[in-house]
Amino acid sequence: GMDVLLSVLASAAYMTVIEYAVHRWYMHRPKSTAWREHSIEHHHEGRNEDYYLCPFWRSIFFLWILGLAPLLLLSLYGPIILGVLMVWWRFSWNQIHRICHGTGSNWVLATILCPWAWFVVQHHLKHHEKPTTNFGAIFFLTDTLMQTRYIEHD
């Protein structure tokens, strides 16, 4: 019913904020524990193995877990819905990130998992061109809200 729909919307909104915040204010903050792996080795040195997704995944996973308790207030299904969305996010982002950096090319799987995968790839590639923009991963609308979306000017 309505409690399930609210749990889906609340989970997606919560995941969106965490994804953006971790990427922008933790992984791109000099001297954070993830900064060297992400900003130096991944961005500047072009290391794109799945290993370089681990700091992102560990950080957002931990913070998403903190969201389980409040979701129980919406519905008993809340934590299950968040868990399912977390698994979906992990598999979707792995496929998309591999496409972005040439370590994989399974567009069919990426698009089945995330129908807007093509837009996510374009968004992420711009982030690598302009690392102070486009911090959202799967949920990239946060960049519009936070005014960090890269917009090409003529």
PDB file of C-alpha atoms in Angstrom:
ATOM      1  CA  GLY A   1       0.000   0.000   0.000  1.00  0.00           C
ATOM      2  CA  MET A   2       0.905   3.577   0.628  1.00  0.00           C
ATOM      3  CA  ASP A   3       3.486   2.658   3.289  1.00  0.00           C
ATOM      4  CA  VAL A   4       5.450   0.636   0.729  1.00  0.00           C
ATOM      5  CA  LEU A   5       5.399   3.498  -1.784  1.00  0.00           C
ATOM      6  CA  LEU A   6       6.541   5.932   0.902  1.00  0.00           C
ATOM      7  CA  SER A   7       9.341   3.537   1.863  1.00  0.00           C
ATOM      8  CA  VAL A   8      10.527   3.300  -1.745  1.00  0.00           C
ATOM      9  CA  LEU A   9      10.495   7.087  -2.141  1.00  0.00           C
ATOM     10  CA  ALA A  10      12.141   7.693   1.245  1.00  0.00           C
ATOM     11  CA  SER A  11      14.819   5.060   0.549  1.00  0.00           C
ATOM     12  CA  ALA A  12      15.621   6.502  -2.880  1.00  0.00           C
ATOM     13  CA  ALA A  13      15.743  10.064  -1.508  1.00  0.00           C
ATOM     14  CA  TYR A  14      17.956   9.010   1.389  1.00  0.00           C
ATOM     15  CA  MET A  15      20.305   7.054  -0.899  1.00  0.00           C
ATOM     16  CA  THR A  16      20.506  10.011  -3.280  1.00  0.00           C
ATOM     17  CA  VAL A  17      21.624  12.435  -0.575  1.00  0.00           C
ATOM     18  CA  ILE A  18      24.174   9.991   0.872  1.00  0.00           C
ATOM     19  CA  GLU A  19      25.608   9.101  -2.544  1.00  0.00           C
ATOM     20  CA  TYR A  20      26.151  12.771  -3.387  1.00  0.00           C
ATOM     21  CA  ALA A  21      27.483  13.798   0.034  1.00  0.00           C
ATOM     22  CA  VAL A  22      29.990  10.954   0.286  1.00  0.00           C
ATOM     23  CA  HIS A  23      31.326  11.560  -3.207  1.00  0.00           C
ATOM     24  CA  ARG A  24      31.551  15.332  -2.938  1.00  0.00           C
ATOM     25  CA  TRP A  25      32.560  15.978   0.669  1.00  0.00           C
ATOM     26  CA  TYR A  26      34.436  12.809   1.581  1.00  0.00           C
ATOM     27  CA  MET A  27      36.005  11.305  -1.525  1.00  0.00           C
ATOM     28  CA  HIS A  28      37.066  14.674  -2.960  1.00  0.00           C
ATOM     29  CA  ARG A  29      38.230  16.127   0.369  1.00  0.00           C
ATOM     30  CA  PRO A  30      42.018  16.213   0.500  1.00  0.00           C
ATOM     31  CA  LYS A  31      43.498  13.937   3.120  1.00  0.00           C
ATOM     32  CA  SER A  32      40.302  11.962   3.784  1.00  0.00           C
ATOM     33  CA  THR A  33      40.966   8.230   3.967  1.00  0.00           C
ATOM     34  CA  ALA A  34      39.369   7.695   0.536  1.00  0.00           C
ATOM     35  CA  TRP A  35      40.911  10.741  -1.133  1.00  0.00           C
ATOM     36  CA  ARG A  36      44.162   9.117  -2.280  1.00  0.00           C
ATOM     37  CA  GLU A  37      42.427   6.097  -3.806  1.00  0.00           C
ATOM     38  CA  HIS A  38      39.706   8.156  -5.419  1.00  0.00           C
ATOM     39  CA  SER A  39      41.081  11.553  -6.334  1.00  0.00           C
ATOM     40  CA  ILE A  40      44.704  10.610  -6.995  1.00  0.00           C
ATOM     41  CA  GLU A  41      44.747   7.005  -8.175  1.00  0.00           C
ATOM     42  CA  HIS A  42      41.357   6.892  -9.903  1.00  0.00           C
ATOM     43  CA  HIS A  43      40.967  10.449 -11.214  1.00  0.00           C
ATOM     44  CA  HIS A  44      44.552  11.502 -11.929  1.00  0.00           C
ATOM     45  CA  GLU A  45      46.308   8.210 -12.571  1.00  0.00           C
ATOM     46  CA  GLY A  46      43.398   6.610 -14.426  1.00  0.00           C
ATOM     47  CA  ARG A  47      43.216   3.468 -12.276  1.00  0.00           C
ATOM     48  CA  ASN A  48      39.758   2.067 -12.993  1.00  0.00           C
ATOM     49  CA  GLU A  49      39.676  -1.445 -11.592  1.00  0.00           C
ATOM     50  CA  ASP A  50      36.633  -2.334  -9.477  1.00  0.00           C
ATOM     51  CA  TYR A  51      38.876  -1.998  -6.409  1.00  0.00           C
ATOM     52  CA  TYR A  52      38.631   1.787  -6.795  1.00  0.00           C
ATOM     53  CA  LEU A  53      34.884   1.601  -6.243  1.00  0.00           C
ATOM     54  CA  CYS A  54      35.390   0.050  -2.792  1.00  0.00           C
ATOM     55  CA  PRO A  55      35.858   3.271  -0.758  1.00  0.00           C
ATOM     56  CA  PHE A  56      32.671   4.681  -2.295  1.00  0.00           C
ATOM     57  CA  TRP A  57      30.727   1.489  -1.690  1.00  0.00           C
ATOM     58  CA  ARG A  58      32.031   1.047   1.900  1.00  0.00           C
ATOM     59  CA  SER A  59      31.198   4.636   2.818  1.00  0.00           C
ATOM     60  CA  ILE A  60      27.719   4.802   1.371  1.00  0.00           C
ATOM     61  CA  PHE A  61      26.881   1.274   2.532  1.00  0.00           C
ATOM     62  CA  PHE A  62      27.687   2.194   6.140  1.00  0.00           C
ATOM     63  CA  LEU A  63      25.624   5.377   5.974  1.00  0.00           C
ATOM     64  CA  TRP A  64      22.742   3.664   4.187  1.00  0.00           C
ATOM     65  CA  ILE A  65      22.664   1.070   6.990  1.00  0.00           C
ATOM     66  CA  LEU A  66      22.124   3.926   9.453  1.00  0.00           C
ATOM     67  CA  GLY A  67      18.938   4.715   7.539  1.00  0.00           C
ATOM     68  CA  LEU A  68      17.364   1.343   8.276  1.00  0.00           C
ATOM     69  CA  ALA A  69      15.984   2.290  11.689  1.00  0.00           C
ATOM     70  CA  PRO A  70      14.124   5.456  10.616  1.00  0.00           C
ATOM     71  CA  LEU A  71      12.636   3.534   7.681  1.00  0.00           C
ATOM     72  CA  LEU A  72      11.016   1.163  10.155  1.00  0.00           C
ATOM     73  CA  LEU A  73       8.871   4.102  11.218  1.00  0.00           C
ATOM     74  CA  LEU A  74       7.370   4.232   7.717  1.00  0.00           C
ATOM     75  CA  SER A  75       6.878   0.528   7.196  1.00  0.00           C
ATOM     76  CA  LEU A  76       8.108  -2.875   8.259  1.00  0.00           C
ATOM     77  CA  TYR A  77       9.093  -3.221   4.603  1.00  0.00           C
ATOM     78  CA  GLY A  78      11.304  -0.112   4.767  1.00  0.00           C
ATOM     79  CA  PRO A  79      14.583  -1.872   5.621  1.00  0.00           C
ATOM     80  CA  ILE A  80      13.896  -4.589   3.041  1.00  0.00           C
ATOM     81  CA  ILE A  81      13.208  -1.990   0.364  1.00  0.00           C
ATOM     82  CA  LEU A  82      16.382  -0.099   1.256  1.00  0.00           C
ATOM     83  CA  GLY A  83      18.343  -3.369   1.151  1.00  0.00           C
ATOM     84  CA  VAL A  84      16.988  -4.261  -2.284  1.00  0.00           C
ATOM     85  CA  LEU A  85      17.775  -0.759  -3.579  1.00  0.00           C
ATOM     86  CA  MET A  86      21.312  -1.003  -2.154  1.00  0.00           C
ATOM     87  CA  VAL A  87      21.943  -4.274  -4.000  1.00  0.00           C
ATOM     88  CA  TRP A  88      20.452  -2.813  -7.184  1.00  0.00           C
ATOM     89  CA  TRP A  89      22.644   0.303  -6.847  1.00  0.00           C
ATOM     90  CA  ARG A  90      25.800  -1.775  -6.339  1.00  0.00           C
ATOM     91  CA  PHE A  91      25.276  -3.943  -9.418  1.00  0.00           C
ATOM     92  CA  SER A  92      24.099  -1.029 -11.574  1.00  0.00           C
ATOM     93  CA  TRP A  93      27.001   1.242 -10.631  1.00  0.00           C
ATOM     94  CA  ASN A  94      29.573  -1.512 -11.191  1.00  0.00           C
ATOM     95  CA  GLN A  95      28.326  -2.070 -14.739  1.00  0.00           C
ATOM     96  CA  ILE A  96      28.047   1.638 -15.503  1.00  0.00           C
ATOM     97  CA  HIS A  97      31.441   2.510 -14.037  1.00  0.00           C
ATOM     98  CA  ARG A  98      33.087  -0.248 -16.084  1.00  0.00           C
ATOM     99  CA  ILE A  99      31.520   1.189 -19.253  1.00  0.00           C
ATOM    100  CA  CYS A 100      32.674   4.699 -18.344  1.00  0.00           C
ATOM    101  CA  HIS A 101      36.295   3.647 -17.991  1.00  0.00           C
ATOM    102  CA  GLY A 102      36.631   0.917 -20.585  1.00  0.00           C
ATOM    103  CA  THR A 103      36.952  -2.030 -18.183  1.00  0.00           C
ATOM    104  CA  GLY A 104      33.623  -3.458 -19.354  1.00  0.00           C
ATOM    105  CA  SER A 105      31.097  -2.933 -22.100  1.00  0.00           C
ATOM    106  CA  ASN A 106      27.918  -4.739 -21.094  1.00  0.00           C
ATOM    107  CA  TRP A 107      25.452  -2.051 -22.177  1.00  0.00           C
ATOM    108  CA  VAL A 108      22.583  -4.535 -22.262  1.00  0.00           C
ATOM    109  CA  LEU A 109      22.985  -5.494 -18.600  1.00  0.00           C
ATOM    110  CA  ALA A 110      23.650  -1.894 -17.555  1.00  0.00           C
ATOM    111  CA  THR A 111      20.494  -0.707 -19.325  1.00  0.00           C
ATOM    112  CA  ILE A 112      18.369  -3.544 -17.944  1.00  0.00           C
ATOM    113  CA  LEU A 113      19.573  -2.710 -14.434  1.00  0.00           C
ATOM    114  CA  CYS A 114      19.340   1.051 -14.900  1.00  0.00           C
ATOM    115  CA  PRO A 115      17.258   2.241 -17.873  1.00  0.00           C
ATOM    116  CA  TRP A 116      18.895   5.693 -17.703  1.00  0.00           C
ATOM    117  CA  ALA A 117      22.441   4.198 -17.816  1.00  0.00           C
ATOM    118  CA  TRP A 118      23.403   6.159 -20.940  1.00  0.00           C
ATOM    119  CA  PHE A 119      22.743   9.451 -19.118  1.00  0.00           C
ATOM    120  CA  VAL A 120      24.652   8.253 -16.050  1.00  0.00           C
ATOM    121  CA  VAL A 121      27.680   7.396 -18.217  1.00  0.00           C
ATOM    122  CA  GLN A 122      27.667  10.857 -19.841  1.00  0.00           C
ATOM    123  CA  HIS A 123      27.261  12.500 -16.428  1.00  0.00           C
ATOM    124  CA  HIS A 124      30.154  10.548 -14.916  1.00  0.00           C
ATOM    125  CA  LEU A 125      32.491  11.152 -17.841  1.00  0.00           C
ATOM    126  CA  LYS A 126      31.926  14.910 -17.424  1.00  0.00           C
ATOM    127  CA  HIS A 127      32.806  14.493 -13.728  1.00  0.00           C
ATOM    128  CA  HIS A 128      36.201  13.150 -14.772  1.00  0.00           C
ATOM    129  CA  GLU A 129      36.709  16.094 -17.136  1.00  0.00           C
ATOM    130  CA  LYS A 130      35.539  18.605 -14.502  1.00  0.00           C
ATOM    131  CA  PRO A 131      36.060  16.978 -11.058  1.00  0.00           C
ATOM    132  CA  THR A 132      34.339  19.830  -9.194  1.00  0.00           C
ATOM    133  CA  THR A 133      31.059  18.958 -10.937  1.00  0.00           C
ATOM    134  CA  ASN A 134      28.683  15.996 -11.340  1.00  0.00           C
ATOM    135  CA  PHE A 135      29.103  14.212  -8.015  1.00  0.00           C
ATOM    136  CA  GLY A 136      25.876  12.216  -8.260  1.00  0.00           C
ATOM    137  CA  ALA A 137      26.334   8.663  -9.522  1.00  0.00           C
ATOM    138  CA  ILE A 138      23.171   6.686 -10.250  1.00  0.00           C
ATOM    139  CA  PHE A 139      20.997   9.444  -8.814  1.00  0.00           C
ATOM    140  CA  PHE A 140      22.463  12.471 -10.519  1.00  0.00           C
ATOM    141  CA  LEU A 141      19.581  14.920 -10.008  1.00  0.00           C
ATOM    142  CA  THR A 142      21.258  16.045  -6.792  1.00  0.00           C
ATOM    143  CA  ASP A 143      23.775  17.911  -8.926  1.00  0.00           C
ATOM    144  CA  THR A 144      20.963  20.058 -10.281  1.00  0.00           C
ATOM    145  CA  LEU A 145      19.652  20.744  -6.769  1.00  0.00           C
ATOM    146  CA  MET A 146      23.139  21.502  -5.409  1.00  0.00           C
ATOM    147  CA  GLN A 147      24.105  23.512  -8.507  1.00  0.00           C
ATOM    148  CA  THR A 148      27.089  21.281  -9.259  1.00  0.00           C
ATOM    149  CA  ARG A 149      25.800  19.834 -12.539  1.00  0.00           C
ATOM    150  CA  TYR A 150      28.160  20.594 -15.396  1.00  0.00           C
ATOM    151  CA  ILE A 151      26.434  22.656 -18.044  1.00  0.00           C
ATOM    152  CA  GLU A 152      28.206  23.294 -21.322  1.00  0.00           C
ATOM    153  CA  HIS A 153      28.208  26.929 -22.371  1.00  0.00           C
ATOM    154  CA  ASP A 154      28.349  28.012 -25.989  1.00  0.00           C
TER     155      ASP A 154
END
